[in-house]
mmCIF file of C-alpha atoms in Angstrom:
data_model
loop_
_atom_site.group_PDB
_atom_site.id
_atom_site.type_symbol
_atom_site.label_atom_id
_atom_site.label_comp_id
_atom_site.label_asym_id
_atom_site.label_seq_id
_atom_site.Cartn_x
_atom_site.Cartn_y
_atom_site.Cartn_z
ATOM 1 C CA MET A 369 26.716 6.614 -0.565
ATOM 2 C CA ASP A 370 28.013 3.170 0.278
ATOM 3 C CA SER A 371 27.646 1.517 3.630
ATOM 4 C CA GLU A 372 29.035 -1.437 5.609
ATOM 5 C CA PHE A 373 28.090 -2.973 8.964
ATOM 6 C CA SER A 374 29.802 -5.029 11.546
ATOM 7 C CA VAL A 375 27.864 -6.895 14.269
ATOM 8 C CA THR A 376 28.952 -8.058 17.638
ATOM 9 C CA GLU A 377 26.847 -10.492 19.638
ATOM 10 C CA ILE A 378 27.383 -11.178 23.328
ATOM 11 C CA ILE A 379 25.187 -13.737 25.154
ATOM 12 C CA SER A 380 25.245 -13.875 28.937
ATOM 13 C CA GLY A 381 23.980 -16.658 31.160
ATOM 14 C CA ASP A 382 24.573 -20.379 31.254
ATOM 15 C CA LEU A 383 23.859 -23.028 28.613
ATOM 16 C CA ASN A 384 20.251 -23.585 29.785
ATOM 17 C CA ASN A 385 19.299 -20.011 30.764
ATOM 18 C CA ILE A 386 20.249 -16.934 28.730
ATOM 19 C CA SER A 387 19.912 -13.900 30.987
ATOM 20 C CA GLU A 388 20.939 -11.204 28.502
ATOM 21 C CA ILE A 389 21.726 -10.744 24.899
ATOM 22 C CA HIS A 390 23.720 -7.752 23.565
ATOM 23 C CA TYR A 391 24.082 -6.658 19.957
ATOM 24 C CA GLN A 392 26.294 -3.908 18.805
ATOM 25 C CA PHE A 393 26.174 -2.638 15.292
ATOM 26 C CA GLU A 394 28.755 -0.379 13.769
ATOM 27 C CA GLU A 395 27.596 1.264 10.567
ATOM 28 C CA PHE A 396 30.188 2.794 8.218
ATOM 29 C CA THR A 397 29.060 5.045 5.447
ATOM 30 C CA TYR A 398 31.362 6.338 2.680
ATOM 31 C CA GLU A 399 30.714 9.445 0.730
ATOM 32 C CA ASN A 400 32.702 10.622 -2.241
ATOM 33 C CA THR A 401 33.010 14.365 -2.695
ATOM 34 C CA THR A 402 34.816 16.422 -5.339
ATOM 35 C CA THR A 403 36.073 19.920 -4.892
ATOM 36 C CA GLY A 404 37.795 21.211 -7.996
ATOM 37 C CA ILE A 405 40.375 18.666 -8.950
ATOM 38 C CA THR A 406 40.439 16.986 -5.507
ATOM 39 C CA ASN A 407 38.472 13.814 -4.840
ATOM 40 C CA LYS A 408 37.778 12.947 -1.291
ATOM 41 C CA LYS A 409 36.279 9.831 0.286
ATOM 42 C CA GLU A 410 34.897 10.415 3.777
ATOM 43 C CA ARG A 411 34.159 7.518 6.152
ATOM 44 C CA LEU A 412 31.546 8.159 8.849
ATOM 45 C CA SER A 413 30.793 5.774 11.663
ATOM 46 C CA ARG A 414 27.779 5.268 13.935
ATOM 47 C CA VAL A 415 27.372 2.653 16.701
ATOM 48 C CA TYR A 416 24.055 1.228 17.784
ATOM 49 C CA ASP A 417 23.722 -0.844 21.016
ATOM 50 C CA THR A 418 20.836 -3.101 21.925
ATOM 51 C CA ILE A 419 20.852 -4.973 25.212
ATOM 52 C CA ILE A 420 17.860 -7.109 26.117
ATOM 53 C CA LYS A 421 17.722 -8.674 29.540
ATOM 54 C CA ARG A 422 15.374 -11.493 30.439
ATOM 55 C CA LYS A 423 13.648 -9.474 33.295
ATOM 56 C CA GLN A 424 13.389 -6.389 31.064
ATOM 57 C CA TYR A 425 11.789 -8.526 28.290
ATOM 58 C CA GLU A 426 9.321 -10.053 30.679
ATOM 59 C CA ILE A 427 8.211 -6.623 31.916
ATOM 60 C CA LEU A 428 7.833 -5.307 28.318
ATOM 61 C CA ALA A 429 6.108 -8.486 27.210
ATOM 62 C CA GLU A 430 3.333 -8.035 29.784
ATOM 63 C CA ASN A 431 1.726 -5.480 27.461
ATOM 64 C CA ILE A 432 1.942 -7.520 24.310
ATOM 65 C CA ARG A 433 -0.667 -10.098 23.324
ATOM 66 C CA ASN A 434 0.440 -13.549 22.039
ATOM 67 C CA VAL A 435 3.890 -12.820 23.377
ATOM 68 C CA LEU A 436 6.762 -15.259 22.907
ATOM 69 C CA SER A 437 8.734 -16.684 25.797
ATOM 70 C CA PHE A 438 12.145 -15.021 26.235
ATOM 71 C CA ASP A 439 13.848 -18.165 24.949
ATOM 72 C CA ASP A 440 11.746 -18.331 21.828
ATOM 73 C CA PHE A 441 12.266 -14.597 21.358
ATOM 74 C CA ILE A 442 16.039 -15.177 21.415
ATOM 75 C CA ARG A 443 15.725 -18.059 18.921
ATOM 76 C CA ILE A 444 13.941 -15.735 16.498
ATOM 77 C CA LEU A 445 16.026 -12.643 17.302
ATOM 78 C CA ARG A 446 19.432 -14.124 16.601
ATOM 79 C CA PRO A 447 19.038 -14.815 12.834
ATOM 80 C CA PHE A 448 16.758 -11.808 12.565
ATOM 81 C CA VAL A 449 19.359 -9.442 13.893
ATOM 82 C CA MET A 450 22.515 -11.078 12.582
ATOM 83 C CA GLY A 451 21.191 -11.244 9.003
ATOM 84 C CA TYR A 452 22.428 -14.832 8.584
ATOM 85 C CA TYR A 453 21.849 -18.116 10.285
ATOM 86 C CA GLU A 454 23.441 -21.461 11.056
ATOM 87 C CA ASP A 455 22.111 -24.974 10.568
ATOM 88 C CA ASN A 456 18.447 -25.087 11.597
ATOM 89 C CA GLN A 457 18.181 -21.649 13.245
ATOM 90 C CA LEU A 458 16.025 -20.040 10.575
ATOM 91 C CA LYS A 459 13.706 -23.064 10.171
ATOM 92 C CA GLN A 460 13.311 -23.156 13.982
ATOM 93 C CA ALA A 461 12.567 -19.370 14.091
ATOM 94 C CA PHE A 462 9.980 -19.798 11.280
ATOM 95 C CA GLN A 463 8.273 -22.701 13.064
ATOM 96 C CA ILE A 464 8.020 -20.695 16.320
ATOM 97 C CA LEU A 465 6.367 -17.817 14.527
ATOM 98 C CA ASP A 466 4.124 -20.132 12.434
ATOM 99 C CA LYS A 467 1.805 -20.750 15.420
ATOM 100 C CA ASP A 468 -0.958 -22.398 13.438
ATOM 101 C CA GLN A 469 1.522 -24.518 11.435
ATOM 102 C CA SER A 470 0.048 -23.347 8.145
ATOM 103 C CA GLY A 471 3.429 -22.983 6.481
ATOM 104 C CA THR A 472 3.138 -19.166 6.590
ATOM 105 C CA ILE A 473 3.794 -16.358 9.138
ATOM 106 C CA ASN A 474 1.215 -13.686 9.680
ATOM 107 C CA ILE A 475 2.911 -10.283 9.459
ATOM 108 C CA GLU A 476 0.986 -9.152 12.506
ATOM 109 C CA GLU A 477 2.560 -12.010 14.505
ATOM 110 C CA LEU A 478 6.007 -11.164 13.229
ATOM 111 C CA ALA A 479 5.476 -7.538 14.169
ATOM 112 C CA ASN A 480 4.492 -8.513 17.771
ATOM 113 C CA PHE A 481 8.063 -8.659 18.956
ATOM 114 C CA LEU A 482 9.435 -5.645 17.056
ATOM 115 C CA PRO A 483 8.603 -3.039 19.712
ATOM 116 C CA ILE A 484 10.906 -4.820 22.119
ATOM 117 C CA ILE A 485 13.791 -4.278 19.649
ATOM 118 C CA ASN A 486 12.719 -0.755 18.613
ATOM 119 C CA GLU A 487 9.754 0.950 20.172
ATOM 120 C CA PHE A 488 9.027 2.815 16.923
ATOM 121 C CA ALA A 489 8.823 -0.346 14.792
ATOM 122 C CA THR A 490 5.192 -0.931 13.970
ATOM 123 C CA THR A 491 3.251 -3.373 11.832
ATOM 124 C CA GLU A 492 2.816 -0.621 9.255
ATOM 125 C CA ALA A 493 6.570 0.076 9.218
ATOM 126 C CA LEU A 494 7.246 -3.665 8.771
ATOM 127 C CA LYS A 495 4.838 -3.850 5.788
ATOM 128 C CA ASN A 496 6.474 -0.868 4.218
ATOM 129 C CA TYR A 497 9.910 -2.324 4.733
ATOM 130 C CA ILE A 498 8.820 -5.619 3.162
ATOM 131 C CA LYS A 499 7.656 -3.697 0.109
ATOM 132 C CA LYS A 500 10.912 -1.701 0.068
ATOM 133 C CA VAL A 501 13.019 -4.899 -0.185
ATOM 134 C CA ASP A 502 10.857 -6.102 -3.059
ATOM 135 C CA ILE A 503 9.106 -9.004 -1.378
ATOM 136 C CA ASP A 504 5.574 -9.244 -2.777
ATOM 137 C CA VAL A 505 3.301 -10.327 0.099
ATOM 138 C CA GLU A 506 -0.161 -9.683 1.334
ATOM 139 C CA ASP A 507 -0.489 -10.440 5.049
ATOM 140 C CA THR A 508 1.617 -13.568 5.334
ATOM 141 C CA LEU A 509 5.187 -14.705 4.609
ATOM 142 C CA THR A 510 6.242 -18.084 3.315
ATOM 143 C CA TYR A 511 9.478 -19.601 4.528
ATOM 144 C CA ASP A 512 11.339 -18.407 1.425
ATOM 145 C CA GLN A 513 10.028 -14.896 1.806
ATOM 146 C CA PHE A 514 10.967 -14.906 5.538
ATOM 147 C CA ARG A 515 14.449 -16.166 4.583
ATOM 148 C CA THR A 516 14.841 -13.349 2.004
ATOM 149 C CA LEU A 517 13.812 -10.776 4.640
ATOM 150 C CA ILE A 518 16.367 -12.098 7.085
ATOM 151 C CA LEU A 519 19.179 -12.124 4.483
ATOM 152 C CA LYS A 520 18.354 -8.545 3.409
ATOM 153 C CA GLY A 521 19.129 -7.397 6.956
ATOM 154 C CA ILE A 522 15.744 -6.367 8.318
ATOM 155 C CA GLY A 523 16.833 -6.842 11.962
ATOM 156 C CA ARG A 524 19.840 -4.555 11.542
ATOM 157 C CA ASP A 525 17.676 -1.983 9.792
ATOM 158 C CA ILE A 526 15.077 -2.023 12.551
ATOM 159 C CA ILE A 527 17.681 -1.580 15.304
ATOM 160 C CA CYS A 528 19.508 1.106 13.340
ATOM 161 C CA ASN A 529 16.140 2.953 12.672
ATOM 162 C CA HIS A 530 16.332 2.549 8.894
ATOM 163 C CA ILE A 531 12.685 1.527 8.541
#
């Protein structure tokens, strides 16, 4: 079965204060079936919506230790969810997560903001996903490993419950 995705991003607020971010994923899957001499290709579609408001984030964040500010959360979320990045976005996201400036990100720290995107995304699910996409890590990610994770679409898979 083949699949494709399209992503729409809508940011609300002004230049200095984002109040809401909205991601909509449309997942298309294609399945080939054969009945006798007839071949058929079916296209199925599912839509996933994620809207995160600043106030909502701040309420959820009260129960998370070492929480990111909403603005830092958005800086990390954008490349994470979109699966690509522009200019310095990924480097900036990595530096925000690398709190001790060791050149690596602790997987536990990366997992801290996942429940805000998907309440069922746990540290253990993240570790399993990292193994699934063939990134060999222990408890930390280098910048190159983080970049690979982003490019393989981890954010999309978390939102679409594929981990």
